[in-house]
XYZ file of N, CA and C in Angstrom:
480
model
N 66.256 141.182 119.268
C 66.669 139.804 119.382
C 65.772 139.085 120.391
N 65.233 137.947 119.980
C 64.354 137.196 120.878
C 65.142 136.148 121.653
N 64.689 135.906 122.870
C 65.267 134.859 123.707
C 64.129 134.091 124.366
N 64.395 132.827 124.646
C 63.434 131.989 125.340
C 64.029 131.620 126.689
N 63.216 131.714 127.734
C 63.689 131.369 129.065
C 62.579 130.642 129.810
N 62.963 129.806 130.786
C 61.938 129.179 131.627
C 61.177 130.236 132.411
N 59.874 130.027 132.547
C 59.060 130.949 133.343
C 59.409 130.798 134.815
N 59.251 131.880 135.547
C 59.446 131.898 136.993
C 58.094 132.173 137.643
N 57.966 131.820 138.916
C 56.705 132.082 139.617
C 56.276 133.535 139.481
N 57.224 134.440 139.487
C 56.914 135.870 139.395
C 56.308 136.260 138.047
N 56.336 135.354 137.069
C 55.758 135.631 135.746
C 54.260 135.355 135.679
N 53.681 134.730 136.699
C 52.304 134.239 136.586
C 51.300 135.325 136.209
N 51.339 136.473 136.839
C 50.350 137.516 136.520
C 50.590 138.088 135.125
N 51.849 138.258 134.727
C 52.160 138.758 133.382
C 51.654 137.792 132.321
N 51.880 136.493 132.535
C 51.448 135.497 131.557
C 49.927 135.369 131.518
N 49.280 135.471 132.657
C 47.810 135.439 132.688
C 47.231 136.613 131.908
N 47.789 137.794 132.125
C 47.311 138.984 131.403
C 47.586 138.858 129.915
N 48.761 138.366 129.539
C 49.091 138.190 128.129
C 48.105 137.226 127.468
N 47.808 136.090 128.121
C 46.856 135.118 127.577
C 45.469 135.749 127.446
N 45.027 136.467 128.462
C 43.717 137.113 128.447
C 43.625 138.111 127.295
N 44.605 138.996 127.187
C 44.587 140.016 126.132
C 44.667 139.388 124.739
N 45.453 138.338 124.617
C 45.594 137.658 123.332
C 44.277 136.991 122.928
N 43.615 136.368 123.870
C 42.322 135.725 123.584
C 41.269 136.779 123.246
N 41.297 137.886 123.966
C 40.325 138.967 123.746
C 40.487 139.596 122.353
N 41.684 139.521 121.808
C 41.975 140.038 120.464
C 40.956 139.532 119.443
N 40.444 138.323 119.656
C 39.552 137.683 118.684
C 38.101 138.118 118.834
N 37.816 139.079 119.713
C 36.485 139.679 119.777
C 35.460 138.951 120.627
N 35.896 138.164 121.568
C 34.959 137.464 122.435
C 34.247 138.429 123.374
N 33.059 138.027 123.824
C 32.249 138.859 124.725
C 32.912 138.979 126.093
N 32.477 139.983 126.836
C 32.991 140.180 128.198
C 32.686 138.971 129.074
N 31.483 138.398 128.912
C 31.107 137.220 129.698
C 32.049 136.050 129.390
N 32.325 135.823 128.119
C 33.239 134.755 127.727
C 34.613 134.999 128.340
N 35.066 136.241 128.277
C 36.407 136.557 128.779
C 36.500 136.390 130.304
N 35.419 136.673 131.017
C 35.432 136.438 132.464
C 35.561 134.945 132.760
N 34.875 134.133 131.974
C 34.998 132.675 132.125
C 36.405 132.222 131.746
N 36.943 132.807 130.692
C 38.307 132.475 130.264
C 39.278 132.731 131.415
N 39.148 133.876 132.040
C 40.042 134.236 133.149
C 39.950 133.204 134.275
N 38.754 132.728 134.532
C 38.553 131.747 135.593
C 39.242 130.409 135.284
N 39.162 129.978 134.032
C 39.706 128.677 133.649
C 41.172 128.713 133.248
N 41.644 129.838 132.741
C 42.963 129.851 132.106
C 43.960 130.831 132.702
N 43.806 131.185 133.951
C 44.830 131.992 134.607
C 46.053 131.111 134.852
N 47.217 131.670 134.639
C 48.469 130.947 134.864
C 48.877 131.172 136.317
N 48.949 130.109 137.076
C 49.272 130.221 138.505
C 50.737 129.872 138.758
N 51.214 130.289 139.925
C 52.567 129.913 140.346
C 52.703 128.391 140.378
N 51.687 127.742 140.889
C 51.696 126.288 140.986
C 51.805 125.644 139.603
N 51.054 126.173 138.640
C 51.121 125.636 137.273
C 52.543 125.772 136.721
N 53.149 126.910 136.933
C 54.513 127.141 136.448
C 55.479 126.150 137.094
N 55.356 125.927 138.389
C 56.252 124.994 139.086
C 56.086 123.556 138.600
N 54.875 123.176 138.246
C 54.579 121.778 137.936
C 54.682 121.412 136.450
N 54.889 122.392 135.579
C 54.880 122.128 134.138
C 56.033 122.826 133.443
N 56.154 122.568 132.169
C 57.205 123.208 131.369
C 56.620 124.461 130.735
N 56.998 125.610 131.269
C 56.466 126.900 130.823
C 57.650 127.759 130.409
N 57.573 128.316 129.204
C 58.671 129.112 128.665
C 58.158 130.437 128.131
N 58.954 131.467 128.349
C 58.612 132.841 128.002
C 59.501 133.298 126.854
N 58.889 133.878 125.828
C 59.631 134.470 124.717
C 59.719 135.967 124.958
N 60.950 136.470 124.961
C 61.166 137.901 125.175
C 61.853 138.509 123.958
N 61.512 139.742 123.687
C 62.199 140.535 122.681
C 62.748 141.735 123.441
N 64.058 141.742 123.642
C 64.645 142.741 124.532
C 64.152 142.450 125.939
N 63.541 143.447 126.556
C 63.019 143.236 127.915
C 61.505 143.084 127.936
N 60.895 142.866 126.771
C 59.436 142.731 126.699
C 59.029 141.277 126.495
N 58.069 140.826 127.266
C 57.484 139.500 127.078
C 56.548 139.574 125.881
N 56.823 138.754 124.862
C 56.014 138.792 123.640
C 55.220 137.509 123.420
N 55.458 136.485 124.235
C 54.697 135.246 124.107
C 55.151 134.222 125.115
N 54.400 133.124 125.170
C 54.795 132.016 126.033
C 54.089 130.749 125.594
N 54.685 129.626 125.979
C 54.013 128.350 125.788
C 54.191 127.508 127.035
N 53.279 126.543 127.198
C 53.345 125.621 128.334
C 52.936 124.233 127.870
N 53.755 123.267 128.224
C 53.465 121.867 127.955
C 53.142 121.160 129.257
N 52.125 120.317 129.211
C 51.791 119.472 130.349
C 51.981 118.021 129.933
N 52.186 117.160 130.929
C 52.391 115.748 130.649
C 51.564 114.896 131.599
N 50.847 113.941 131.043
C 50.138 112.938 131.824
C 50.587 111.591 131.286
N 51.349 110.874 132.086
C 52.010 109.637 131.648
C 52.899 109.979 130.455
N 52.691 109.341 129.318
C 53.537 109.639 128.153
C 52.852 110.600 127.182
N 51.699 111.110 127.550
C 50.954 112.013 126.674
C 51.265 113.466 127.005
N 51.628 114.219 125.978
C 51.958 115.633 126.134
C 50.849 116.478 125.536
N 50.608 117.634 126.158
C 49.615 118.566 125.628
C 50.172 119.984 125.687
N 49.930 120.711 124.616
C 50.276 122.129 124.585
C 49.120 122.859 125.252
N 49.310 123.226 126.502
C 48.251 123.822 127.309
C 48.069 125.307 127.008
N 49.171 126.006 126.800
C 49.138 127.433 126.483
C 50.082 127.691 125.323
N 49.652 128.561 124.424
C 50.515 129.063 123.352
C 49.945 130.428 122.976
N 50.556 131.472 123.489
C 50.023 132.823 123.290
C 51.112 133.804 122.902
N 50.733 134.693 122.000
C 51.566 135.819 121.601
C 50.826 137.074 122.043
N 51.551 138.075 122.492
C 50.940 139.345 122.907
C 49.975 139.836 121.842
N 48.837 140.351 122.273
C 47.803 140.804 121.333
C 48.348 141.808 120.325
N 49.236 142.698 120.771
C 49.769 143.711 119.853
C 50.886 143.161 118.963
N 51.191 141.875 119.112
C 52.231 141.237 118.285
C 51.677 140.101 117.424
N 50.360 139.864 117.497
C 49.748 138.822 116.670
C 49.920 139.196 115.204
N 50.271 138.217 114.392
C 50.485 138.362 112.945
C 51.741 139.165 112.631
N 52.724 139.129 113.539
C 53.972 139.850 113.279
C 55.186 138.921 113.258
N 54.946 137.603 113.229
C 56.043 136.648 113.135
C 56.466 136.023 114.451
N 55.992 136.556 115.565
C 56.389 136.006 116.860
C 55.794 134.616 117.102
N 54.622 134.359 116.560
C 54.025 133.035 116.696
C 54.897 131.965 116.059
N 55.415 132.250 114.897
C 56.298 131.312 114.199
C 57.592 131.092 115.000
N 58.150 132.181 115.527
C 59.366 132.066 116.347
C 59.089 131.227 117.587
N 57.973 131.507 118.259
C 57.613 130.761 119.457
C 57.394 129.281 119.128
N 56.756 129.006 117.989
C 56.529 127.625 117.571
C 57.862 126.906 117.331
N 58.780 127.565 116.669
C 60.082 126.945 116.416
C 60.815 126.645 117.722
N 60.681 127.520 118.710
C 61.279 127.276 120.020
C 60.601 126.086 120.710
N 59.293 125.990 120.576
C 58.551 124.862 121.126
C 59.044 123.549 120.519
N 59.191 123.518 119.208
C 59.624 122.291 118.526
C 61.066 121.959 118.910
N 61.902 122.965 119.026
C 63.284 122.730 119.462
C 63.290 122.100 120.855
N 62.472 122.633 121.757
C 62.368 122.071 123.109
C 61.903 120.607 123.039
N 60.900 120.329 122.232
C 60.388 118.959 122.114
C 61.480 118.009 121.641
N 62.243 118.423 120.651
C 63.323 117.572 120.138
C 64.377 117.319 121.210
N 64.742 118.360 121.925
C 65.769 118.224 122.965
C 65.331 117.298 124.101
N 64.020 117.165 124.295
C 63.502 116.376 125.414
C 62.784 115.102 124.953
N 62.949 114.742 123.702
C 62.400 113.485 123.200
C 60.885 113.429 123.119
N 60.246 114.574 123.011
C 58.784 114.607 122.880
C 58.459 114.419 121.404
N 57.797 113.315 121.072
C 57.548 112.974 119.672
C 56.228 113.512 119.153
N 55.232 113.592 120.013
C 53.936 114.128 119.602
C 53.319 114.876 120.772
N 52.443 115.793 120.443
C 51.632 116.444 121.468
C 50.306 116.833 120.858
N 49.328 116.999 121.719
C 48.027 117.459 121.246
C 47.780 118.865 121.763
N 46.835 119.525 121.154
C 46.426 120.843 121.608
C 44.969 121.054 121.282
N 44.314 121.822 122.105
C 42.928 122.210 121.900
C 42.953 123.714 121.707
N 42.257 124.196 120.691
C 42.361 125.618 120.377
C 41.035 126.191 119.913
N 41.005 127.488 119.765
C 39.823 128.155 119.227
C 39.838 128.038 117.699
N 38.668 128.098 117.080
C 38.605 127.997 115.623
C 39.458 129.055 114.900
N 39.609 130.239 115.499
C 40.382 131.302 114.856
C 41.858 130.943 114.720
N 42.372 130.076 115.573
C 43.798 129.757 115.569
C 44.142 128.496 114.774
N 43.146 127.760 114.322
C 43.401 126.499 113.618
C 44.305 126.703 112.407
N 44.062 127.738 111.634
C 44.868 127.998 110.430
C 46.351 128.135 110.753
N 46.661 128.834 111.828
C 48.068 128.975 112.227
C 48.675 127.615 112.524
N 48.003 126.825 113.343
C 48.556 125.523 113.726
C 48.670 124.583 112.530
N 47.718 124.655 111.617
C 47.825 123.835 110.409
C 49.020 124.263 109.559
N 49.277 125.550 109.467
C 50.473 126.027 108.747
C 51.747 125.510 109.390
N 51.711 125.339 110.708
C 52.881 124.848 111.425
C 53.030 123.331 111.297
N 52.002 122.658 110.765
C 52.079 121.219 110.541
C 51.179 120.375 111.421
N 50.382 120.983 112.275
C 49.451 120.225 113.124
C 48.231 119.829 112.302
N 47.581 118.760 112.738
C 46.393 118.264 112.040
C 45.230 118.142 113.004
N 44.047 118.566 112.552
C 42.836 118.407 113.348
C 42.512 116.915 113.401
N 42.355 116.391 114.611
C 42.057 114.967 114.777
C 40.649 114.716 115.298
N 40.071 115.697 115.990
C 38.724 115.549 116.533
C 38.243 116.911 117.013
N 37.127 116.893 117.704
C 36.568 118.099 118.311
C 36.124 117.760 119.722
N 36.047 118.788 120.563
C 35.628 118.587 121.942
C 34.781 119.764 122.394
N 34.166 119.635 123.533
C 33.350 120.695 124.108
C 34.243 121.665 124.867
N 34.014 122.941 124.679
C 34.765 123.984 125.369
C 34.498 123.933 126.875
N 35.546 124.164 127.668
C 35.374 124.268 129.112
C 34.579 125.514 129.493
N 34.665 126.531 128.662
C 34.033 127.817 128.955
C 32.554 127.831 128.601
N 32.211 127.179 127.486
C 30.833 127.176 127.010
C 30.525 125.795 126.461
N 29.685 125.044 127.159
C 29.411 123.655 126.784
C 28.708 123.524 125.436
N 28.186 124.609 124.913
C 27.544 124.567 123.594
C 28.543 124.834 122.474
N 29.749 125.179 122.823
C 30.777 125.517 121.843
C 31.679 124.301 121.609
N 31.803 123.904 120.345
C 32.646 122.778 119.964
C 33.938 123.346 119.372
N 35.074 122.858 119.880
C 36.364 123.388 119.440
C 37.270 122.259 118.951
N 38.220 122.585 118.082
C 39.077 121.550 117.496
C 40.185 121.058 118.428
N 40.504 119.785 118.259
C 41.640 119.139 118.907
C 42.618 118.794 117.793
N 43.876 119.171 117.973
C 44.889 118.925 116.955
C 46.008 118.066 117.520
N 46.760 117.454 116.628
C 47.924 116.654 116.995
C 49.095 117.136 116.149
N 50.245 117.216 116.787
C 51.466 117.577 116.078
C 52.485 116.470 116.301
N 53.089 116.024 115.208
C 54.156 115.035 115.278
C 55.462 115.746 114.992
N 56.386 115.652 115.917
C 57.677 116.317 115.799
C 58.538 115.535 114.822
N 59.014 116.202 113.793
C 59.883 115.572 112.801
C 61.225 115.256 113.444
N 61.728 114.024 113.290
C 62.981 113.668 113.960
C 64.214 114.381 113.408
N 64.209 114.763 112.155
C 65.386 115.419 111.565
C 64.989 116.789 111.036
N 65.624 117.816 111.531
C 65.308 119.169 111.069
C 63.950 119.608 111.583
N 63.610 120.835 111.337
C 62.309 121.317 111.749
C 61.246 120.778 110.800
N 60.055 120.562 111.355
C 58.912 120.190 110.538
C 58.732 121.280 109.487
N 58.458 120.889 108.271
C 58.268 121.880 107.208
C 57.085 122.758 107.550
N 57.296 124.044 107.522
C 56.242 125.008 107.813
C 55.809 125.610 106.481
N 54.517 125.552 106.205
C 53.997 126.058 104.934
C 53.461 127.467 105.098
N 53.360 128.153 103.975
C 52.725 129.481 103.984
C 53.582 130.561 104.356
């Protein structure tokens, strides 16, 4: 049985490792992963200042997401499933929890920046590619920017 709970400061190292391992799943080089660790470690401060939620199955952390807000603009900053749980349905569960949270808090749209390998998942969930941007890790790498509009009634139809 899965449960979603707010992240605590004590989760920062677990969530950083989960994000690192999940990103590494896609076969990136060691150099890329060292840069990833530098830019995308989850800190205690980040957890305190943003909406960060942990998905657990029993007593195991299987994923997490984090939303940030600047004025009225929301961004999905982190969305990771444990590397050994990728393609096992936890991403869909985590996404549904994210959308439920958005509805409960009146969040109508959010954007996200992701790696090309994950675009298919987000498109299945109903997000649309709106533009591209330069990666923080590698300025020669162009990555997609997506937008998701939260359906006001019921969950957004998920395809596939």
